[in-house]
CSV table of C-alpha atoms and ligand atoms in Angstrom, one decimal:
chain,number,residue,atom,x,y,z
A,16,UNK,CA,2.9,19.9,-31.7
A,17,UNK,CA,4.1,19.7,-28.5
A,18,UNK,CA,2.8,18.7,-25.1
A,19,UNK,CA,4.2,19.7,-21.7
A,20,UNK,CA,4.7,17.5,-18.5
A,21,UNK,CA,3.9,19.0,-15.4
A,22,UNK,CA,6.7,18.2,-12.9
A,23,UNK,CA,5.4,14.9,-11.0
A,24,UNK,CA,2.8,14.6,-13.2
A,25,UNK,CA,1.9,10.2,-13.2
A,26,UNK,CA,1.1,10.5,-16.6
A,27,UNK,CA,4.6,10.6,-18.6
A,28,UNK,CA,5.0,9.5,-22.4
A,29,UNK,CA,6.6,6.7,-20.7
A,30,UNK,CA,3.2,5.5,-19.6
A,31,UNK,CA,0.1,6.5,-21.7
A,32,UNK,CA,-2.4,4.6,-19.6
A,33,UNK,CA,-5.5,3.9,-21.1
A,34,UNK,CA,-9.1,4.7,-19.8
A,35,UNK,CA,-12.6,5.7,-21.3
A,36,UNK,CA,-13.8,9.0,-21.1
A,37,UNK,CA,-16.5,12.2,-21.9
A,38,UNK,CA,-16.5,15.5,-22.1
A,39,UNK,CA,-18.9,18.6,-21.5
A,40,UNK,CA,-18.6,19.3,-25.1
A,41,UNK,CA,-19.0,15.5,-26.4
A,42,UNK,CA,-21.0,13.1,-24.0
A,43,UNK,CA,-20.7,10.1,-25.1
A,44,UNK,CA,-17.9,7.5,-23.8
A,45,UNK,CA,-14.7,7.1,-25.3
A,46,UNK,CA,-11.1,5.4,-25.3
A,47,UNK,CA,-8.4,7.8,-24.3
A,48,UNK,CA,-4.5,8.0,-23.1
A,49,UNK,CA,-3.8,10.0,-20.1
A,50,UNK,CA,-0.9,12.8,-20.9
A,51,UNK,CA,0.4,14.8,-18.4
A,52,UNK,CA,-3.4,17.1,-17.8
A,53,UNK,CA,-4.6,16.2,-20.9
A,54,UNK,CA,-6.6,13.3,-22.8
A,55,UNK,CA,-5.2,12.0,-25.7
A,56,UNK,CA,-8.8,11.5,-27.6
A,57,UNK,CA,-8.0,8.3,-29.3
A,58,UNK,CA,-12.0,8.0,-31.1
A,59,UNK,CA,-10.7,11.8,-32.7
A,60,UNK,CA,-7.2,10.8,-33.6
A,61,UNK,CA,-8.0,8.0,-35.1
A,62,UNK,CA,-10.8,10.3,-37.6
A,63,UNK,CA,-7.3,10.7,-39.4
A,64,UNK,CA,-6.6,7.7,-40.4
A,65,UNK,CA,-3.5,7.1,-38.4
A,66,UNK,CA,-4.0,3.4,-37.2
A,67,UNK,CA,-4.4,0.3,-39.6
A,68,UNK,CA,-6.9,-2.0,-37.3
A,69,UNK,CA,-10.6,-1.7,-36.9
A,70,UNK,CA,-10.9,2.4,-34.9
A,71,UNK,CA,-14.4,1.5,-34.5
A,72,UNK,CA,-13.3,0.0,-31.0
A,73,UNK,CA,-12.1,3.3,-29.7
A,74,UNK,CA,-16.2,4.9,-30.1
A,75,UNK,CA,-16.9,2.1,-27.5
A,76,UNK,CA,-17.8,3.1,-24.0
A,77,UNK,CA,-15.7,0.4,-22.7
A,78,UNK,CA,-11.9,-1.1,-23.9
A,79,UNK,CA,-12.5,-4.6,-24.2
A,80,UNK,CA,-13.1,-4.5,-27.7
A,81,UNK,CA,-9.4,-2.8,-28.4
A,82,UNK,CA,-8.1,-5.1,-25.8
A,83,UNK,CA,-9.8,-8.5,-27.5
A,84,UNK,CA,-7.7,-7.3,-30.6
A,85,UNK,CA,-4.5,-8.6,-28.6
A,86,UNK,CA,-1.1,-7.1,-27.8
A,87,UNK,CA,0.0,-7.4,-31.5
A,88,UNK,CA,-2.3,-4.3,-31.9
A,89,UNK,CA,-2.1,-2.5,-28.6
A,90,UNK,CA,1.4,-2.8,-27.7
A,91,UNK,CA,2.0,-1.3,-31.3
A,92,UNK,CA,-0.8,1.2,-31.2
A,93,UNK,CA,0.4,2.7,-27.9
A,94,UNK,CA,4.4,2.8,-29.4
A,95,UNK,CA,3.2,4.8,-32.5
A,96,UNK,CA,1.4,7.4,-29.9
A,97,UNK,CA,4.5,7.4,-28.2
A,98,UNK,CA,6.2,8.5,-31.0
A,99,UNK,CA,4.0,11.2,-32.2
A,100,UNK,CA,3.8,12.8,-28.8
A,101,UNK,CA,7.9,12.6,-28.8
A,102,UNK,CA,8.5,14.0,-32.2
A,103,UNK,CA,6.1,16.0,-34.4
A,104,UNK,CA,7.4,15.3,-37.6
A,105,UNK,CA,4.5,13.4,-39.8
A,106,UNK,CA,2.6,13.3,-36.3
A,107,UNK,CA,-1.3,13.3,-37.1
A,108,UNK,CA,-1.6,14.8,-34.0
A,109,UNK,CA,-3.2,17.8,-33.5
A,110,UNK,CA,-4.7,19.9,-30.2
A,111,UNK,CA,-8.4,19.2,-31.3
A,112,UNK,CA,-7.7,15.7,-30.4
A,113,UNK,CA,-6.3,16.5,-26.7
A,114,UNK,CA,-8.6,17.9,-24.2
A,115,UNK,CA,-8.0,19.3,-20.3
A,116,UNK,CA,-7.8,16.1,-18.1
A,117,UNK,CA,-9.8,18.1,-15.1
A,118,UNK,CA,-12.9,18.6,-17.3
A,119,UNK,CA,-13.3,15.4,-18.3
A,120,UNK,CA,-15.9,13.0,-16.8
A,121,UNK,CA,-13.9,9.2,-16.2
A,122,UNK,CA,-15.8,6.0,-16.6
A,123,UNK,CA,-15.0,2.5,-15.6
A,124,UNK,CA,-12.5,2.1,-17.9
A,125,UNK,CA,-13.6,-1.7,-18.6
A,126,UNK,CA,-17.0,-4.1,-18.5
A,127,UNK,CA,-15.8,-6.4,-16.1
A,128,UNK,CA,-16.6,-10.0,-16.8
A,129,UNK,CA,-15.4,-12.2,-13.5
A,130,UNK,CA,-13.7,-10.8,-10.5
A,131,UNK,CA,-11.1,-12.9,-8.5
A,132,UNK,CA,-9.5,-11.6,-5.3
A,133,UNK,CA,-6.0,-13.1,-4.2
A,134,UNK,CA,-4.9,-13.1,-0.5
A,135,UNK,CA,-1.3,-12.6,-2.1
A,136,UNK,CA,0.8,-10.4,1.2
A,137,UNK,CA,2.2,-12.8,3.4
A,138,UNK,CA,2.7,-9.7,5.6
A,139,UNK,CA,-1.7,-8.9,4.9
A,140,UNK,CA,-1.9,-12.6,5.6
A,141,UNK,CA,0.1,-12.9,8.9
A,142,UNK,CA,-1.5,-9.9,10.5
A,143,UNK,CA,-4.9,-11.0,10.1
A,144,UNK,CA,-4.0,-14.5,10.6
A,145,UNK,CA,-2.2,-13.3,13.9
A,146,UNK,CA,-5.6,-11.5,15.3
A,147,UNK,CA,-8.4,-13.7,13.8
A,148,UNK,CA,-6.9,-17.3,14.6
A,149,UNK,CA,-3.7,-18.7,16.1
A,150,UNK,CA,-1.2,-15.9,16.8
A,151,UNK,CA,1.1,-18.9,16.4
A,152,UNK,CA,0.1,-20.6,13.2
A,153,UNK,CA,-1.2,-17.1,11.6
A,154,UNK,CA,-0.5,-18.8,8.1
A,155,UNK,CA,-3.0,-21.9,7.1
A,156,UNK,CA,-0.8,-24.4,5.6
A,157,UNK,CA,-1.8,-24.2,2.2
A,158,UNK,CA,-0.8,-20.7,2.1
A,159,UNK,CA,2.6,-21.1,0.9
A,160,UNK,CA,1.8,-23.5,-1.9
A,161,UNK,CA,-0.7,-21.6,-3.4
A,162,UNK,CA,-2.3,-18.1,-4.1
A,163,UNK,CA,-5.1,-18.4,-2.0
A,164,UNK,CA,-8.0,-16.4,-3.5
A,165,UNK,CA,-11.8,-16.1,-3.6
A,166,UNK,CA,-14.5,-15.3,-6.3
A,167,UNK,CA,-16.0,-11.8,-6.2
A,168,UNK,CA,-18.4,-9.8,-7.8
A,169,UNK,CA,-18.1,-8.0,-10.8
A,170,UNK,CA,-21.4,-6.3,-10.8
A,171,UNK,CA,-20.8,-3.6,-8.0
A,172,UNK,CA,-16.9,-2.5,-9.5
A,173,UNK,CA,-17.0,1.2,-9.6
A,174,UNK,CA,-14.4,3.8,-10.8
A,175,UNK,CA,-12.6,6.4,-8.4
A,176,UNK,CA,-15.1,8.9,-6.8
A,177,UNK,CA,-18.4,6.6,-7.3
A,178,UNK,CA,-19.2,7.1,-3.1
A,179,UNK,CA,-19.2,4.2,-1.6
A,180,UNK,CA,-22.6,3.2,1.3
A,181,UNK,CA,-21.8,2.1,4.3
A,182,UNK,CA,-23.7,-1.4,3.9
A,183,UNK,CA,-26.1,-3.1,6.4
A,184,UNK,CA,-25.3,-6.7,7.6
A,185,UNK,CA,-25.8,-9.8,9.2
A,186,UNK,CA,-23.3,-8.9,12.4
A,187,UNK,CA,-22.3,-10.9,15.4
A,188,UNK,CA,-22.4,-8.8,18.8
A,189,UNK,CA,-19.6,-8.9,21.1
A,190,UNK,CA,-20.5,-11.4,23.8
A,191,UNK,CA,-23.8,-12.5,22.2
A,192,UNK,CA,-25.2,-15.8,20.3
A,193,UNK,CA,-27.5,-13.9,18.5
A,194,UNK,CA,-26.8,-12.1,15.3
A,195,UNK,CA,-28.5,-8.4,14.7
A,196,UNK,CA,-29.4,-7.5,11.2
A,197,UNK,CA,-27.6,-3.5,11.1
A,198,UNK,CA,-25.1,-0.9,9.4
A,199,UNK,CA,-21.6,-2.1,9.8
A,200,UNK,CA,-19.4,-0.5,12.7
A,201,UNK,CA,-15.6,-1.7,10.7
A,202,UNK,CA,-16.2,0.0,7.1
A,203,UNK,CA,-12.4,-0.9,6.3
A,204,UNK,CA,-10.9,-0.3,2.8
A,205,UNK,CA,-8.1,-3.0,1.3
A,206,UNK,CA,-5.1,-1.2,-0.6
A,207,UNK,CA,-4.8,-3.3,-3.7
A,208,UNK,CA,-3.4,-3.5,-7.2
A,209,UNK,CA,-5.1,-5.6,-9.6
A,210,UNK,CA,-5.1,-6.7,-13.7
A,211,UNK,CA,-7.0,-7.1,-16.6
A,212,UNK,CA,-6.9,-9.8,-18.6
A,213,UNK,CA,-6.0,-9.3,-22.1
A,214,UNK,CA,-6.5,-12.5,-24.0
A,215,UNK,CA,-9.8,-15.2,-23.8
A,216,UNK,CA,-7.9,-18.5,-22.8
A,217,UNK,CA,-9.5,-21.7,-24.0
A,218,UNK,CA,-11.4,-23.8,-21.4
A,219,UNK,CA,-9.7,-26.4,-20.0
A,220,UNK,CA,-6.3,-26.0,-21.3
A,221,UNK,CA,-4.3,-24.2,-17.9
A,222,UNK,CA,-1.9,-21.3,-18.9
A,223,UNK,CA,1.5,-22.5,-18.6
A,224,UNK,CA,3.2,-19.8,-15.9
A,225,UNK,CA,5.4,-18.6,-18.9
A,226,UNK,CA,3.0,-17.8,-21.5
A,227,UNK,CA,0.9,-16.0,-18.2
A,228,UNK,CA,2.0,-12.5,-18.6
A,229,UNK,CA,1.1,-12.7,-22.7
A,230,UNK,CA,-2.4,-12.6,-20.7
A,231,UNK,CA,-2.2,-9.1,-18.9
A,232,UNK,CA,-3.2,-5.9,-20.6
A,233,UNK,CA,-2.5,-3.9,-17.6
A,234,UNK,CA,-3.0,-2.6,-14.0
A,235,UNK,CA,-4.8,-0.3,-12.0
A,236,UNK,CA,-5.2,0.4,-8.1
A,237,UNK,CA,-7.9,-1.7,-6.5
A,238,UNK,CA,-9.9,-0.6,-3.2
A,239,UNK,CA,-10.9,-3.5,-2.0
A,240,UNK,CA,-13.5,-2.1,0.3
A,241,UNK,CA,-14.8,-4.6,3.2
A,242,UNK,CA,-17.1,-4.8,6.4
A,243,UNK,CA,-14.9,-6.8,9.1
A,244,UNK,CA,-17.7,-7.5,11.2
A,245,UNK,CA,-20.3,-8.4,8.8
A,246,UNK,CA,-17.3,-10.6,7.2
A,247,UNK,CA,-15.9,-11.9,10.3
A,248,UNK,CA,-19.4,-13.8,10.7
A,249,UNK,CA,-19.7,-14.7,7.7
A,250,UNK,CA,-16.9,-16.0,6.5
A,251,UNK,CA,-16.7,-19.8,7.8
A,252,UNK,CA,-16.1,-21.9,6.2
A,253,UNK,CA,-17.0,-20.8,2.5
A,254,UNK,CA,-15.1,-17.1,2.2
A,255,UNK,CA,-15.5,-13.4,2.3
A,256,UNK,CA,-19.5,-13.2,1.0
A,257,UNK,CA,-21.3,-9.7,1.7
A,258,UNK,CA,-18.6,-7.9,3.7
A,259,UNK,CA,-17.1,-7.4,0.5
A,260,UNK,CA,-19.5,-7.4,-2.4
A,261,UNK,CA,-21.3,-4.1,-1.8
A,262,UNK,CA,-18.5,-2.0,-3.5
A,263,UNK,CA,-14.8,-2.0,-5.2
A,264,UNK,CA,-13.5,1.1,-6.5
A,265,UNK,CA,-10.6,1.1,-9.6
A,266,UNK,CA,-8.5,3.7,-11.0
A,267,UNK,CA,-9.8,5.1,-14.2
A,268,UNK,CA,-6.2,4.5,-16.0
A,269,UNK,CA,-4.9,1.2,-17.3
A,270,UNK,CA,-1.5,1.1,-17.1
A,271,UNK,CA,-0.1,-1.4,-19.7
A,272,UNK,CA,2.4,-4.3,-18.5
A,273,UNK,CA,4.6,-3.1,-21.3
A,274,UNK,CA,5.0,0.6,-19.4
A,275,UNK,CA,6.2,-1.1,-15.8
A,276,UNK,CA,8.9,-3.8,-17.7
A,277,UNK,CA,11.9,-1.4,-16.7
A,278,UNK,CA,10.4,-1.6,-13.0
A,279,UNK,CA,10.7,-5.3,-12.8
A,280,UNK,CA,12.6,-6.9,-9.6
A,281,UNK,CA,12.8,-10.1,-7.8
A,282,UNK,CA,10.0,-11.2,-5.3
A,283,UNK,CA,10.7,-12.2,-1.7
A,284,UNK,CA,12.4,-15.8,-1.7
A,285,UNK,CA,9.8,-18.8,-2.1
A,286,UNK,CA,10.3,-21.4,1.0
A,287,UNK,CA,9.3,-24.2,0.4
A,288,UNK,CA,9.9,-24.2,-3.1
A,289,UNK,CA,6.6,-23.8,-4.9
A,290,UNK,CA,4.9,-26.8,-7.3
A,291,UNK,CA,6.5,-26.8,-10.7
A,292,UNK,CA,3.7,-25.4,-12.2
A,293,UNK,CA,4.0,-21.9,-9.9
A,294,UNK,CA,7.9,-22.2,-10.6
A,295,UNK,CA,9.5,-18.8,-12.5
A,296,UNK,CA,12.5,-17.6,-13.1
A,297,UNK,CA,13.9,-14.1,-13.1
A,298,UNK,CA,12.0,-11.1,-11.9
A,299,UNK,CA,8.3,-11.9,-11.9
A,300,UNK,CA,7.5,-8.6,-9.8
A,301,UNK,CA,7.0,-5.2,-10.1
A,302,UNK,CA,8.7,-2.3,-7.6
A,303,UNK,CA,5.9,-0.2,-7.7
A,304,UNK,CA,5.3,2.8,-4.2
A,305,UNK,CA,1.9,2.9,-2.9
A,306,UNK,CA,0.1,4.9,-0.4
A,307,UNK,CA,-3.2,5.2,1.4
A,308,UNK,CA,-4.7,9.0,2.4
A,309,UNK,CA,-7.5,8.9,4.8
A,310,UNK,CA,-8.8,12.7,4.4
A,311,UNK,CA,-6.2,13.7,2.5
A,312,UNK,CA,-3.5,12.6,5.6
A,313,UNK,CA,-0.7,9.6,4.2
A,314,UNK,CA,-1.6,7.0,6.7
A,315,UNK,CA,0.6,3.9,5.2
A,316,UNK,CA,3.1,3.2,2.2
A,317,UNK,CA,3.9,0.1,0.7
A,318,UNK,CA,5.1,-1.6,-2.3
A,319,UNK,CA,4.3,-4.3,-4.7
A,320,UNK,CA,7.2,-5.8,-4.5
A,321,UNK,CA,6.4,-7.4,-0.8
A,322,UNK,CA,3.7,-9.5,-3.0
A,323,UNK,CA,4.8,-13.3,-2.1
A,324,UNK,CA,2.6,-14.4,-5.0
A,325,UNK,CA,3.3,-12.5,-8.8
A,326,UNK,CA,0.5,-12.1,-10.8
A,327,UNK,CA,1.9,-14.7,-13.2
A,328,UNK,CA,1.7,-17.4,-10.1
A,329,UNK,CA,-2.4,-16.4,-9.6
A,330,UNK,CA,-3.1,-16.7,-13.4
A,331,UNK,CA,-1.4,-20.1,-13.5
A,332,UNK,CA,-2.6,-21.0,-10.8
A,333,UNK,CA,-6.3,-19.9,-11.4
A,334,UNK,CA,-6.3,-21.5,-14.4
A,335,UNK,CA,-4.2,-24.6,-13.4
A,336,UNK,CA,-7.7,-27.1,-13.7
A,337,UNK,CA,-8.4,-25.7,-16.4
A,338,UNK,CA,-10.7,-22.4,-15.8
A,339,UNK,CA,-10.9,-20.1,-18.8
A,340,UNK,CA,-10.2,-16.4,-18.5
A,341,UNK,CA,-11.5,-13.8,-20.5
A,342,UNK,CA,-10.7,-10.5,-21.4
A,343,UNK,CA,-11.9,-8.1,-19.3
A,344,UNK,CA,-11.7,-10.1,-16.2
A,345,UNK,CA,-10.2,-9.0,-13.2
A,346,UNK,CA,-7.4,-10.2,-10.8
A,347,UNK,CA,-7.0,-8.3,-7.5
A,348,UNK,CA,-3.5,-8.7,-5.6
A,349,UNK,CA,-5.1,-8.8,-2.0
A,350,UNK,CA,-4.3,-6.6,0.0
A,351,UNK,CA,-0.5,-5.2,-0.3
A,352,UNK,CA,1.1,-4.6,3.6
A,353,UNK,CA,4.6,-4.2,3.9
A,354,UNK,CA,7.0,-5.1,7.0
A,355,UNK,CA,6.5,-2.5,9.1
A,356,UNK,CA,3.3,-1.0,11.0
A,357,UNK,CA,3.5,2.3,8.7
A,358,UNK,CA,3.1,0.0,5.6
A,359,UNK,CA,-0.1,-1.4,6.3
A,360,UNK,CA,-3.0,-1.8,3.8
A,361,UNK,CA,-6.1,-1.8,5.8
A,362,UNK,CA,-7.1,-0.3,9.2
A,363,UNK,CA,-7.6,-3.7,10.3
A,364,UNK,CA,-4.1,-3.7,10.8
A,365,UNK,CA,-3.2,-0.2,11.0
A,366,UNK,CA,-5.4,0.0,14.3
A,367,UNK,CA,-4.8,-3.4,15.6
A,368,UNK,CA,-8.7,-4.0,15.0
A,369,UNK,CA,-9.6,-1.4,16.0
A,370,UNK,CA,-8.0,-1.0,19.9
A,371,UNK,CA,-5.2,1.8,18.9
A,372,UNK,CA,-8.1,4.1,15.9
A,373,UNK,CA,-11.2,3.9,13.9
A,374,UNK,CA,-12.1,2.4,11.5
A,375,UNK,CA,-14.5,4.1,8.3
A,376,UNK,CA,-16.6,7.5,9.4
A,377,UNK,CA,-19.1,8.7,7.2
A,378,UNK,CA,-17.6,11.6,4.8
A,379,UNK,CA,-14.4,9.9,5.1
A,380,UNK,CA,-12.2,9.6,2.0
A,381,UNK,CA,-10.0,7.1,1.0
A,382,UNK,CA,-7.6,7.6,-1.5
A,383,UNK,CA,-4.6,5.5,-2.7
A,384,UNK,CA,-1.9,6.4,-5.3
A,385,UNK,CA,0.8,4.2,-6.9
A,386,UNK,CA,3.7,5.3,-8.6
A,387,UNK,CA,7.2,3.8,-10.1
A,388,UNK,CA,10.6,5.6,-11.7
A,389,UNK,CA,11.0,9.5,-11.6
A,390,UNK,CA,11.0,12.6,-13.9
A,391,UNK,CA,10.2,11.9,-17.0
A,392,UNK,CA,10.4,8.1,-16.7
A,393,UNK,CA,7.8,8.3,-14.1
A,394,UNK,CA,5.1,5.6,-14.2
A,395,UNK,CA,1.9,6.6,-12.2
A,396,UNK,CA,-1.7,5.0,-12.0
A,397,UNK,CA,-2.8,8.4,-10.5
A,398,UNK,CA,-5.4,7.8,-7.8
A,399,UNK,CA,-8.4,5.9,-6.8
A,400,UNK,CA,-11.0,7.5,-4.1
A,401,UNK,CA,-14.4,7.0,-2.5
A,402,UNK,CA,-16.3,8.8,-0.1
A,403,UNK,CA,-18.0,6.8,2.4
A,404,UNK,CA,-21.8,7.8,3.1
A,405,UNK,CA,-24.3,7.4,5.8
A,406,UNK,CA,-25.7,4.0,5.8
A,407,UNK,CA,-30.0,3.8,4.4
A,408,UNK,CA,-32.2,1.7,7.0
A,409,UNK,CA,-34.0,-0.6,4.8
A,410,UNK,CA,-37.1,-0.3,7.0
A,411,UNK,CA,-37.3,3.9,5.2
A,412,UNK,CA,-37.2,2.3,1.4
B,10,LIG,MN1,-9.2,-8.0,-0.7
């Protein structure tokens, strides 16, 4: 059989993302591939008895047990799709086991087990460093030697459309000693990509920075979303805290490393030269567009590439004293800003906090979008949104 590919459509057979879904017609969760507007229903293909490893692990209502069964399996398994879509010749693949994209219901496409946020944009890093310290030392000096990053929480990860609360918080008033205890007033989102780790890693034992990528399944958008007053008072000396853990949204789609290798370019020169252990060689980054709407207007483009840090540098480095990884586990880039003022990834910067626009509204919408290549080569992670609503007074529950 053959499948048509809407004209711009993300979802190209040189991509087949992976997510869990459900349908009117059968509601519980399940693995599936996004094609053009369809789901490839990978629990129904595999009824046919197509693939040679355990299917049981596409009935799950998460991926990490078809991750955990390592790239040997899932680079492989997604190749023999590929195939089949391409050429219908002894394909198993009938239109029972594709259904319309649009009616489907998206989950969280993983359980995630640990959450780690990078601080990876030296451009992100800069800007707030410029308006929240020393607009002459914006960078701490550990910046440049390692990917500075914080623990997060897995537990309040959502998928695109979940709404997203404007959360109460401990806040700091302008010219006052004395904090207030009330909804935040700089609902910000943070335009991020992140992974998912694809391998457990044995405690102890750091990955070496060449084996890191072996450790990736795969990306997908990441909205960091964050309360800049709530965290400005917070955040000394230990971190971001509560300004952040009240939401993240993700993409439904898992785009697999393996999709992105023809996108691969060099990252912005490393001066100084990073520790041996953080050293690569060759193209460690990805050239991947990205772009925030705010009610459905394009407020800011940017690119992976202006990452300082590559995603093999965090995993090194986040396991470098020995800290196990496991699969499931996500790594968010921090948010991506470019060079210019139109390639910012938060409205912290995009507004100068807050003197030239506003930050969050209720019933604003965020969305972001990534894409790489063109036409049919065309990589996409499609899109992840939220809807910000009204804050609850605690003193009504
Ligand atoms: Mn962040």
């Amino acid at each position: 059989m053959r499948i048509d590919i809407p004209a711009g459509s993300d979802f190209t057979f040189a991509n087949l993302p992976f997510g869990i879904f459900s349908t009117p017609g059968t509601s519980s969760p399940r693995a599936g591939m996004a094609v053009g507007d369809r789901i490839l229903d990978l629990a129904a293909l595999a009824t046919t008895g197509c693939f040679d490893f355990d299917v049981s692990v596409f009935s799950q209502p998460t991926l990490n047990a078809f991750i955990s069964l390592g790239k040997s399996v899932t680079v492989r398994a997604r190749s023999q799709v590929q195939g089949w879509l391409q050429d219908s010749t002894n394909s198993p693949l009938t239109p029972e086991h594709l259904v319309d994209r649009h009616t489907a219901t998206l989950h969280l496409p993983v359980q995630v087990g640990d959450y780690t946020d990078f601080y990876s944009s030296r451009e992100h890093a800069t800007n707030v460093g410029r308006m929240f310290r020393d607009p002459d030392n914006a960078l701490l000096p550990n910046w440049c030697h390692l990917p500075v990053g914080y623990h997060g929480r897995a537990s309040s990860i959502v998928v695109s459309g979940t709404p997203v609360r404007r959360p109460y918080g401990q806040i700091l008033p302008t010219g006052s000693d004395t904090p207030v205890y009330q909804p935040t007033n700089r609902l910000d989102f943070e335009l991020e990509m992140a992974f998912v780790i694809g391998k457990d890693s044995p405690k102890g034992v750091p990955i070496p920075i060449t084996e890191a990528e072996g450790y990736i399944f795969g990306l997908l958008l990441f909205n960091d979303w964050s309360a800049r007053d709530i965290q400005r008072w917070e955040y000394v000396p230990l971190g971001p805290f509560l300004g952040k853990s009240f939401a993240s949204s993700v993409s439904p789609w898992i785009v697999p490393l393996e999709a992105l290798e023809p996108f691969r370019v060099m990252g912005p020169e490393q001066d100084p030269p990073p520790l041996d252990y953080l050293r690569t060689r060759g193209p460690a980054h990805f050239d991947v567009g990205l772009s925030v709407e705010l009610n459905s207007e394009t407020i800011a483009r940017s690119n992976t590439k202006y990452l300082y840090w590559s995603m093999a540098q965090q995993l090194a480095h986040h396991t470098s004293n020995g800290c196990n990884v496991r699969v499931g586990d996500l790594m968010a880039s921090g948010t991506i800003s470019g060079p210019d003022a139109d390639s910012y990834g938060s409205l912290l910067e995009l507004t100068q906090n807050g003197t030239t626009g506003d930050f969050l509204q209720d019933g604003d919408t965020v969305t972001l979008r990534a894409y790489t290549g063109g036409g049919d080569q065309r990589v996409g992670f499609g899109e992840v949104t939220g809807c910000i609503q009204s804050a609850i007074n605690p003193d009504t529950l």
